[in-house]
CSV table of C-alpha atoms in Angstrom, one decimal:
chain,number,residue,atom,x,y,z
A,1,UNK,CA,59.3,-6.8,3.0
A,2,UNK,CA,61.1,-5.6,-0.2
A,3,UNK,CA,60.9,-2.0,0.3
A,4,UNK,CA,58.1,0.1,2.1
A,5,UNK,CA,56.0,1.0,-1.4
A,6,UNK,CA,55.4,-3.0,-1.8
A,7,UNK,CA,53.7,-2.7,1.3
A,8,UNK,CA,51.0,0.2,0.5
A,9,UNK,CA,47.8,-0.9,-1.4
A,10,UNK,CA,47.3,-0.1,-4.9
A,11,UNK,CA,49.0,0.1,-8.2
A,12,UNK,CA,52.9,0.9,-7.3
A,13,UNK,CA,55.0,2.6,-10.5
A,14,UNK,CA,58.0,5.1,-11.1
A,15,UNK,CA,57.7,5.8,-14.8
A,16,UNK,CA,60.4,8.5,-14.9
A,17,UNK,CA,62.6,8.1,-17.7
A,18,UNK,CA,60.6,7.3,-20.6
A,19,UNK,CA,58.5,4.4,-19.4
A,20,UNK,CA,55.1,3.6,-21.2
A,21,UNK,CA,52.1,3.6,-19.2
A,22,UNK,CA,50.9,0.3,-17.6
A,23,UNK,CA,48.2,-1.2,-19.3
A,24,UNK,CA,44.9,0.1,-18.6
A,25,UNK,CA,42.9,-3.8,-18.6
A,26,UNK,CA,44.9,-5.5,-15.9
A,27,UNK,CA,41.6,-6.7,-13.3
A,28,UNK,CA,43.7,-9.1,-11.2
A,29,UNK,CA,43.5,-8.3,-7.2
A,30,UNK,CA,47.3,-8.6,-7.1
A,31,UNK,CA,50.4,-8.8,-9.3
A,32,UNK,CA,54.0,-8.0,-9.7
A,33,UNK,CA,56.4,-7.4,-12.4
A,34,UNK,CA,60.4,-7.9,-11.5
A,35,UNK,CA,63.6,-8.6,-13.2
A,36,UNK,CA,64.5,-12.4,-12.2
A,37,UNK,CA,68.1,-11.5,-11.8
A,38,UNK,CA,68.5,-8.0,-10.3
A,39,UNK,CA,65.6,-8.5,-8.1
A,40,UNK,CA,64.4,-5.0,-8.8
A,41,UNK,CA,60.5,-5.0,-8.8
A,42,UNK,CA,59.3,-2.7,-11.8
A,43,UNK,CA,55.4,-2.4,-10.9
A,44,UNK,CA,53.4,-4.1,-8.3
A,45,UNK,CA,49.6,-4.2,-7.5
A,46,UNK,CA,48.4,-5.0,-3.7
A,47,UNK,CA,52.0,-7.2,-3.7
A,48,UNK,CA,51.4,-8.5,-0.4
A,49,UNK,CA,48.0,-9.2,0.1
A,50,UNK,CA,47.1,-11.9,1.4
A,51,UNK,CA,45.5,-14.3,-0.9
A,52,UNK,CA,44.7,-18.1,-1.9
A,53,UNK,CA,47.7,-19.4,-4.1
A,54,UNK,CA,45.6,-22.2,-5.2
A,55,UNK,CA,48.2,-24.6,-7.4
A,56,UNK,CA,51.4,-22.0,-7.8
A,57,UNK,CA,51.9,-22.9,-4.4
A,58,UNK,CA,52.9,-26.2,-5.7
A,59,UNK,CA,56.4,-23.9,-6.9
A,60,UNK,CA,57.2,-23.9,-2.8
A,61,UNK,CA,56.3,-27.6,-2.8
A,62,UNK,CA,58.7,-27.9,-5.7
A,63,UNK,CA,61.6,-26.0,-4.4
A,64,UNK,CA,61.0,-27.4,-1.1
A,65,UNK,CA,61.4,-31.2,-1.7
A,66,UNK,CA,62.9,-31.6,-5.6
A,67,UNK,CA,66.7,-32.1,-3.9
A,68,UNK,CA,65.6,-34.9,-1.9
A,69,UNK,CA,65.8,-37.9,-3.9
A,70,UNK,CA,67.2,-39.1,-7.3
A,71,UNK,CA,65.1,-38.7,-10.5
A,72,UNK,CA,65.7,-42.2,-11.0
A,73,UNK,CA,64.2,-43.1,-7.3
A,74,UNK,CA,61.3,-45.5,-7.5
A,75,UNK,CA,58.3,-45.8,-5.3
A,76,UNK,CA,54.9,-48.1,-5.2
A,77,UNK,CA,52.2,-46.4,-4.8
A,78,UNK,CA,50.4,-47.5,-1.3
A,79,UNK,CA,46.7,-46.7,-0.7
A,80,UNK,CA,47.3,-44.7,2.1
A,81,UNK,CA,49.7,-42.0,-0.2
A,82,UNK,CA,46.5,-40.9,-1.7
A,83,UNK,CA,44.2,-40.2,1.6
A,84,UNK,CA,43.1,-36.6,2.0
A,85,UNK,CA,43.2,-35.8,-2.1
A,86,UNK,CA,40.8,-32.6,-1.8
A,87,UNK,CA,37.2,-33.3,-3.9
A,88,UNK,CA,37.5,-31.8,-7.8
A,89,UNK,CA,41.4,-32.1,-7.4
A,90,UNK,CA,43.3,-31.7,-10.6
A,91,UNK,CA,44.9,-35.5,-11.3
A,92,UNK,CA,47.9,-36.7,-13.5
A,93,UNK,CA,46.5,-40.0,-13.3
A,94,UNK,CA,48.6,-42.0,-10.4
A,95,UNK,CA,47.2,-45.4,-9.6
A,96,UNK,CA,47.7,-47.6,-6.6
A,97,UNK,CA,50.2,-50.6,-5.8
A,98,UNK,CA,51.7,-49.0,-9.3
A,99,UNK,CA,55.5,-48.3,-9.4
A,100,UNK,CA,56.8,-44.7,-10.7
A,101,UNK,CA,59.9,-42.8,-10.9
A,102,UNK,CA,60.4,-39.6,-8.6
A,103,UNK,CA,60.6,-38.1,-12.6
A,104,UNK,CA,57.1,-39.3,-13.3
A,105,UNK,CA,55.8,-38.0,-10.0
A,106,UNK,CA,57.9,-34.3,-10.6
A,107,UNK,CA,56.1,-34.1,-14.3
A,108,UNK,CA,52.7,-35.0,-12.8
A,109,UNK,CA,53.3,-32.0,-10.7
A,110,UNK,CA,54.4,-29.8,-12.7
A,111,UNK,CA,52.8,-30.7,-16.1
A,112,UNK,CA,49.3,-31.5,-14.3
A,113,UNK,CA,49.3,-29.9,-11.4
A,114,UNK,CA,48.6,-33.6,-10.2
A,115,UNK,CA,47.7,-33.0,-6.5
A,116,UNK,CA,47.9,-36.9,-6.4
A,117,UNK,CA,51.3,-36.8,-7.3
A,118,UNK,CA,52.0,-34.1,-4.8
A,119,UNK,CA,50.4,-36.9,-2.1
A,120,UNK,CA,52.8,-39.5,-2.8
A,121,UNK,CA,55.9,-37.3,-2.7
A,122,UNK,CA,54.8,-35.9,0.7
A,123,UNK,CA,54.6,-39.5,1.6
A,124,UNK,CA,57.9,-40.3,0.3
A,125,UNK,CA,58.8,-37.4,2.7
A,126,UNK,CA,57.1,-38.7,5.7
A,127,UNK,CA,53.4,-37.4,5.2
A,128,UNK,CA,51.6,-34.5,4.5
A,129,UNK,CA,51.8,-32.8,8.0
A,130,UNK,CA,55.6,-32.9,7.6
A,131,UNK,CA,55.5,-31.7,4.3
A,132,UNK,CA,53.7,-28.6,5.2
A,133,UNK,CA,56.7,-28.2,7.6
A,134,UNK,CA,58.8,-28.4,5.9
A,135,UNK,CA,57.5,-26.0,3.0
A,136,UNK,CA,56.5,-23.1,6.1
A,137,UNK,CA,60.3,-24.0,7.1
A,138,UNK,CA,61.7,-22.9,3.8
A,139,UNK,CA,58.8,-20.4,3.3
A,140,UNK,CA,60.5,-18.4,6.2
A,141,UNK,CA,63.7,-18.9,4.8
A,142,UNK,CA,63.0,-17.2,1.7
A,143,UNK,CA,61.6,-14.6,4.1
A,144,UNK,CA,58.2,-15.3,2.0
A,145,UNK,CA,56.6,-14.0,5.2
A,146,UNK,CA,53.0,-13.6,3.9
A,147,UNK,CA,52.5,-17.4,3.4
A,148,UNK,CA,51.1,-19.8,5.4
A,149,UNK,CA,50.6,-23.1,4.4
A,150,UNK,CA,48.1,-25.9,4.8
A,151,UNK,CA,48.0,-28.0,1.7
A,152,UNK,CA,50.7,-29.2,0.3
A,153,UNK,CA,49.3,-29.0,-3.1
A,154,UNK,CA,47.7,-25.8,-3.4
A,155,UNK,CA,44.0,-27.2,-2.5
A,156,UNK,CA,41.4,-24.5,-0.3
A,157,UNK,CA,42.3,-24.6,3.2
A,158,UNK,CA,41.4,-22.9,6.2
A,159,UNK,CA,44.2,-19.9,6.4
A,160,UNK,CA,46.0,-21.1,3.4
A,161,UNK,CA,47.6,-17.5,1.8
A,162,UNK,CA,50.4,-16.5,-0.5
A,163,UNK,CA,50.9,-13.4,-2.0
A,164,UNK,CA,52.0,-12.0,-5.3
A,165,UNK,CA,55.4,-11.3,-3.8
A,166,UNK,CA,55.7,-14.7,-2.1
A,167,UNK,CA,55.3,-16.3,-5.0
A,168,UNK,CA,57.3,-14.4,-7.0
A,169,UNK,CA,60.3,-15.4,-4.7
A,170,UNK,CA,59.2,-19.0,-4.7
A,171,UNK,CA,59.6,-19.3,-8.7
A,172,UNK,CA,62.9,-17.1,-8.3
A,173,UNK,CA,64.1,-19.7,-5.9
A,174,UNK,CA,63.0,-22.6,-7.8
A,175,UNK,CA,64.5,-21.5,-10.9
A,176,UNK,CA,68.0,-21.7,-9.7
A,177,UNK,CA,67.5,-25.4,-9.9
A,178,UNK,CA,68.0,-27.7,-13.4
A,179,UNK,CA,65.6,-29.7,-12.4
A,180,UNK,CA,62.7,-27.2,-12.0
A,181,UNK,CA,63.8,-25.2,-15.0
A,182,UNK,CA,63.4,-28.4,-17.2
A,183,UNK,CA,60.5,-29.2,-15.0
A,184,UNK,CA,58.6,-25.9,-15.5
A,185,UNK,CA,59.3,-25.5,-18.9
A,186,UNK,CA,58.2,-29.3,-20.4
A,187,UNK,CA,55.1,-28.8,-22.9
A,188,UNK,CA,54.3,-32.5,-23.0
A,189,UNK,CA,55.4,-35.5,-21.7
A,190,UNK,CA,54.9,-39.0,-21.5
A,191,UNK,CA,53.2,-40.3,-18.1
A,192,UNK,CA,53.1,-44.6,-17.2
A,193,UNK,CA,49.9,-45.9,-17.1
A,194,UNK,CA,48.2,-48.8,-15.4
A,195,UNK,CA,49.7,-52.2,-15.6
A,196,UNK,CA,47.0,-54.5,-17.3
A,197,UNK,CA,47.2,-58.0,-18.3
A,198,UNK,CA,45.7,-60.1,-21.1
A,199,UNK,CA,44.1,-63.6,-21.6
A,200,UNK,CA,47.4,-65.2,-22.0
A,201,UNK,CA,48.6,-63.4,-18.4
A,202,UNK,CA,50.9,-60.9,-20.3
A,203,UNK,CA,51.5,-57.9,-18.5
A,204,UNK,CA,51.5,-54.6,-20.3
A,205,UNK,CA,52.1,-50.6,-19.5
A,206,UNK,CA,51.3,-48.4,-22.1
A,207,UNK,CA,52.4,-44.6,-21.3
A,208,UNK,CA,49.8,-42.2,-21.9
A,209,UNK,CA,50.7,-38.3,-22.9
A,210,UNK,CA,50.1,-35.5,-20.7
A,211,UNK,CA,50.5,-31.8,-21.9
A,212,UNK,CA,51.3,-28.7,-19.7
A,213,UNK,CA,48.4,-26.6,-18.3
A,214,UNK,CA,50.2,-23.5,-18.3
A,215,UNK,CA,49.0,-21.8,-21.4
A,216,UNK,CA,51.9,-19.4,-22.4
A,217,UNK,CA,53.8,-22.6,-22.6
A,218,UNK,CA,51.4,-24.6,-24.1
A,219,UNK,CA,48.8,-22.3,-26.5
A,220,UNK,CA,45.0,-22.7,-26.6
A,221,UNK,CA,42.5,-21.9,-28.8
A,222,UNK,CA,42.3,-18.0,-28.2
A,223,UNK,CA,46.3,-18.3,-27.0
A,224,UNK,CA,49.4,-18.4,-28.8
A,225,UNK,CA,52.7,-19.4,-27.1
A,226,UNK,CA,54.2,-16.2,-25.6
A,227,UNK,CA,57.6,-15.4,-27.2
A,228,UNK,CA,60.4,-16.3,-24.4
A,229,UNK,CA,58.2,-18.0,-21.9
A,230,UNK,CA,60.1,-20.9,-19.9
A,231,UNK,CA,57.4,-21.6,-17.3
A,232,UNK,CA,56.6,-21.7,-14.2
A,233,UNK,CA,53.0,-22.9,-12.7
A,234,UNK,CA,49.5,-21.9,-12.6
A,235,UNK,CA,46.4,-22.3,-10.3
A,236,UNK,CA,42.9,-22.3,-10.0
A,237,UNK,CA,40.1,-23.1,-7.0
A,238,UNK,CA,37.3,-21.7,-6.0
A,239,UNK,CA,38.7,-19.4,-3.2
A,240,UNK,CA,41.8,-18.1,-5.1
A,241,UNK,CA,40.2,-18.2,-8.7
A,242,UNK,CA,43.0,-18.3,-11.2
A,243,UNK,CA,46.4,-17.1,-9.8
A,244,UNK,CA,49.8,-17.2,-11.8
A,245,UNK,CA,53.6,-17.3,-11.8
A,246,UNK,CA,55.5,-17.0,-15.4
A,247,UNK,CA,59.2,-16.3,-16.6
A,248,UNK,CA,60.0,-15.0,-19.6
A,249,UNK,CA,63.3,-14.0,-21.9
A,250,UNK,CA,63.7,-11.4,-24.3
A,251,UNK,CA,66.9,-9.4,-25.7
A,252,UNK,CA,68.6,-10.8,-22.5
A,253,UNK,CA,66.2,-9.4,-19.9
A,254,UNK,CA,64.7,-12.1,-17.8
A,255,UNK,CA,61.6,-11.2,-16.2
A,256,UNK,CA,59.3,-12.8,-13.7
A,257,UNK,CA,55.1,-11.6,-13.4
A,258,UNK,CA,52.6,-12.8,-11.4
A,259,UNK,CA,48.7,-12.7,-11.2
A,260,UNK,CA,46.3,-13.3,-8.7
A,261,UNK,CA,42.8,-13.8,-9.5
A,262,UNK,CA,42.2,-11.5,-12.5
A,263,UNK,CA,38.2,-11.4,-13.4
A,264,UNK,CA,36.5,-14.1,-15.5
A,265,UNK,CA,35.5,-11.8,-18.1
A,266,UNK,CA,37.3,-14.0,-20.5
A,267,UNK,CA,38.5,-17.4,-21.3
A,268,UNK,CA,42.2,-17.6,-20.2
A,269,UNK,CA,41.7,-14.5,-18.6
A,270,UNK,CA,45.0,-14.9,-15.9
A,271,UNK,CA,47.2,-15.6,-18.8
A,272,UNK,CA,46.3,-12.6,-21.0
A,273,UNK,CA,47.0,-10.5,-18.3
A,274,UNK,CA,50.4,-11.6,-17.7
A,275,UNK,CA,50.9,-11.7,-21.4
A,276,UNK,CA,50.0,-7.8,-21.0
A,277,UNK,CA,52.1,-7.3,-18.1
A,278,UNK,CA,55.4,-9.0,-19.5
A,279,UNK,CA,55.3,-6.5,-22.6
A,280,UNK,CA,55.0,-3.7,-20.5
A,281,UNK,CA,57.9,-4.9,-18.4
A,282,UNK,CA,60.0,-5.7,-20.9
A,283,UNK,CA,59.2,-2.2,-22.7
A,284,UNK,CA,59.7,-0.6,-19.0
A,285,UNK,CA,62.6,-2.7,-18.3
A,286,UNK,CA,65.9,0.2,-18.0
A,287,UNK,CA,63.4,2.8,-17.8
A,288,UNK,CA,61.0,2.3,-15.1
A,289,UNK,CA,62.5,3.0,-11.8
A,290,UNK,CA,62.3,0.1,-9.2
A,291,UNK,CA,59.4,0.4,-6.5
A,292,UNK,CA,61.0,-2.0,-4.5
A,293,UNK,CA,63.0,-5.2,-4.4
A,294,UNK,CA,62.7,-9.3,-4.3
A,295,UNK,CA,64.9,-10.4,-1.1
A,296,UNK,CA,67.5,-12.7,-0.6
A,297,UNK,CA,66.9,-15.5,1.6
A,298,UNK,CA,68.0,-15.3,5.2
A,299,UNK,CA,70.6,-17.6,5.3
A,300,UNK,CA,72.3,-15.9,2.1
A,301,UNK,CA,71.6,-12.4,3.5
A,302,UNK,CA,73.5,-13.4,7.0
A,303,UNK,CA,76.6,-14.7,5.0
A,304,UNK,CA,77.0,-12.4,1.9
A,305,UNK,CA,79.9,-10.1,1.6
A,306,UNK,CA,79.1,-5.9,2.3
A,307,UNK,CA,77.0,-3.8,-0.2
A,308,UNK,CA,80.7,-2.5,-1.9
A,309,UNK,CA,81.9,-6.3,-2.4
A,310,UNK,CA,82.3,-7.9,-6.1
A,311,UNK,CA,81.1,-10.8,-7.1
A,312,UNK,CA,81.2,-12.9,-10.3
A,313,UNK,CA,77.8,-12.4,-11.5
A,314,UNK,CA,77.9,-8.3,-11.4
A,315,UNK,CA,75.4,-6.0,-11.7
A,316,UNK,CA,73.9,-3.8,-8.7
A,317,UNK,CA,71.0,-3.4,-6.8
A,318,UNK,CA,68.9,-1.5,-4.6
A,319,UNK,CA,68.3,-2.5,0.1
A,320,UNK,CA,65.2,-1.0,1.1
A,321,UNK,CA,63.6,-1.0,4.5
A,322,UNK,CA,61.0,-4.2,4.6
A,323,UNK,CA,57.4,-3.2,5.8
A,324,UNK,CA,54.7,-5.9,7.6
A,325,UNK,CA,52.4,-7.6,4.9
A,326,UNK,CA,49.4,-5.9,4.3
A,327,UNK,CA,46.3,-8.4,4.6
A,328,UNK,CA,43.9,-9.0,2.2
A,329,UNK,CA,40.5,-11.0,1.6
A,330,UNK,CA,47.3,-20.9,-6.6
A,331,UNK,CA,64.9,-33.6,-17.7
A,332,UNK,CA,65.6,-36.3,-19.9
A,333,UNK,CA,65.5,-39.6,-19.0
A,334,UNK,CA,63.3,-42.7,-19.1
A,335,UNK,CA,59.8,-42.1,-19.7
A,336,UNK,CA,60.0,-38.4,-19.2
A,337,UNK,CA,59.2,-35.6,-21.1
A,338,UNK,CA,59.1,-34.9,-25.1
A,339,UNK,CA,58.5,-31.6,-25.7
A,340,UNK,CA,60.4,-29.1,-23.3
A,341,UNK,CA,60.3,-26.5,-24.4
A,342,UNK,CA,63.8,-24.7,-27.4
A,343,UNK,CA,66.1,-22.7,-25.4
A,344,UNK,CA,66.0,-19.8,-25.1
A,345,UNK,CA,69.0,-17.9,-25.5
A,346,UNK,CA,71.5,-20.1,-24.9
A,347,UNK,CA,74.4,-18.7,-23.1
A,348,UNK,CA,72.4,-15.6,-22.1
A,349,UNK,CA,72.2,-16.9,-19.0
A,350,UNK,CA,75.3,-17.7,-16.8
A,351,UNK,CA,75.4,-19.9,-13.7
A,352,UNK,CA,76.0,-17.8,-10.5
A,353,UNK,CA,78.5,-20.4,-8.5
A,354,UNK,CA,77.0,-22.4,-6.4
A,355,UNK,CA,73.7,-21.0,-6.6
A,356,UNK,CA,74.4,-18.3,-4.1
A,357,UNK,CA,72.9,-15.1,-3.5
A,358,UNK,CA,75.0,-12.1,-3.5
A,359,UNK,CA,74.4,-8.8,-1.7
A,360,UNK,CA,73.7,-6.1,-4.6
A,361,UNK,CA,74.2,-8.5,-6.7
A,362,UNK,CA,72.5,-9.9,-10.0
A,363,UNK,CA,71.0,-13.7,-9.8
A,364,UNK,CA,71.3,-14.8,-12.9
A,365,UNK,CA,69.5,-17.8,-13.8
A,366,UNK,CA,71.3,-20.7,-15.9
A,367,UNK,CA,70.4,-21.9,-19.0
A,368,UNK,CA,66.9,-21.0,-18.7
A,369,UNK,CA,65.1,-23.1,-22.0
A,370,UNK,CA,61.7,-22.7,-23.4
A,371,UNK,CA,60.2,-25.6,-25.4
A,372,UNK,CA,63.6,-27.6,-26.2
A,373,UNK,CA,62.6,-31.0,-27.3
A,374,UNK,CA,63.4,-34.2,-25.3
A,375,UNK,CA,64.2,-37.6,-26.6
């Protein structure tokens, strides 16, 4: 799938034309590196081995069930939306017989990786079995055809894979919608917390903050913000160790990287190497000759126009013969966010109508924002 070179092993690259040299430090099993709108893939490493996705399969969980209800919808926590939460699970903090908006719920997701907050949406949706589905449903329809899923949220399972590719199309997908792009991109927000009560029977609900785990969004100790980044979602369990999906913007060149377990040499090791990977695709980007290509899903593929059609958002772009997977061994409103990320390049990006994909045509991703502040 996306040309035959994605589907050899090893370290794919074309640097004719004045490309630099990938960098030499890059441990991860698999990556990729590809322009968000064009779809052309610039270097890729093992793309579609077969691999744990850990929590950035929460981006398919995302894309899957985000246009199912209102922001605004509310929902009381039963105890039977948090059965099955996986041992050592990453929490936003959701408490039973408690009352939240679907917002609160998409920020515990996205923010904290909140597999509890994954739970109750799946029940919202009718359960977890249904869920998982539903996300292998639209996993096929983004012809993300090395995934399999069994969790929902990401957690170790039995068969649970993604690849680099698959998740790649997942955040390429996902960012074609507001609310994930505001989602993704929210540094820290402001999560309800449990209803208490005093001597005189007062009840109270005092939000507490939560701040986003990604680490190019956010910084750390030994990590500054990277310059452009707008999301999308990170991972990390013991079968997949650290796996990542990120989007960045510079000079008007959107570009999406992803890493799947890198070694643990270092502290934040995932993130420094898709730090290293976005400046060498955004110094290979117009240079560096595609290896391959990120599909269309199948229902856009079946009803765009021929390869010599125009369209509105321009640009060109490569069809290559798909191979079989190669198998291998992770927003404003209410008591929302306040610190998306500031734009980034506002009016860089223009909305492709109706979200459509185009044959040989650019995707271009609207109003992508980094870090713009919320009330």
């Amino acid at each position: 799938m996306g040309g035959a070179r994605l589907g050899k092993p090893g370290t794919q690259v074309d640097l004719a034309g004045g490309a630099p040299v990938l960098p030499k430090d890059i441990t991860a099993r698999s990556w990729i590196v590809a322009d968000a709108e064009s779809g052309d893939v610039l270097a890729a490493h093992n793309a579609h081995w077969r691999l744990a996705p850990a929590s950035t399969l929460k981006m398919l969980f995302a894309d899957t069930l985000l246009p199912k209800w209102p922001k605004t919808t509310e929902h009381k926590v039963a105890v039977s939306d948090l059965a099955g939460i996986g041992a050592g699970s990453s929490l936003v903090g959701v408490k039973e017989e408690e009352t939240y908006t679907v917002h609160d719920l998409w920020l515990g997701v996205f923010l904290r990786s909140g597999n509890d907050a994954v739970h109750v949406l799946s029940a919202m949706n009718g359960g977890v079995d249904k869920t998982v589905a539903d996300m292998n449903e639209h996993a096929e329809e983004l012809q993300a055809l090395d995934t399999n899923v069994v969790s929902p949220d990401g957690y170790d399972a039995p068969h649970q894979v993604s690849s680099a590719y698959d998740l790649t199309l997942f955040a390429r997908s996902g960012l074609q919608k507001k609310d994930f792009r505001e989602y993704a991109s929210t540094v820290r927000a402001k999560f309800p917390g449990q209803t208490e009560k005093d001597k005189k029977g007062k009840t109270t609900r005092k939000p507490f903050e939560i701040q986003n785990t990604n680490r190019l969004l956010s910084g750390d100790s030994d990590m500054d913000v990277y310059p452009g980044i707008a999301g999308v979602k990170n991972g990390n369990t013991t079968n997949a160790g650290a796996t990542f999906t990120g989007v960045a913007e510079r000079n008007g060149k959107v570009l999406l990287v992803t890493v799947m377990n890198p070694a643990k040499d270092e502290h934040n090791e995932v993130y420094k190497e898709t730090a290293r990977l976005f400046d060498w695709g955004f110094a290979a980007a117009g240079k560096a000759r595609p290896v391959g290509e990120l599909v269309r899903p199948r229902s856009a593929a079946q009803a765009s126009p021929g390869p010599d059609a125009s369209g509105e958002a321009g640009g060109t772009g490569k069809g290559s013969a798909g191979t079989g997977p190669v198998a291998g061994a992770t927003a404003s409103d209410g008591s929302g966010g306040v610190g998306i990320a500031a734009g980034v390049a506002a009016g860089v990006l223009v909305l492709l109508a109706g979200g459509a994909f185009l044959v040989n045509r650019k995707w271009p991703l609207p109003d992508l924002v980094r870090r713009r502040t919320r009330p």
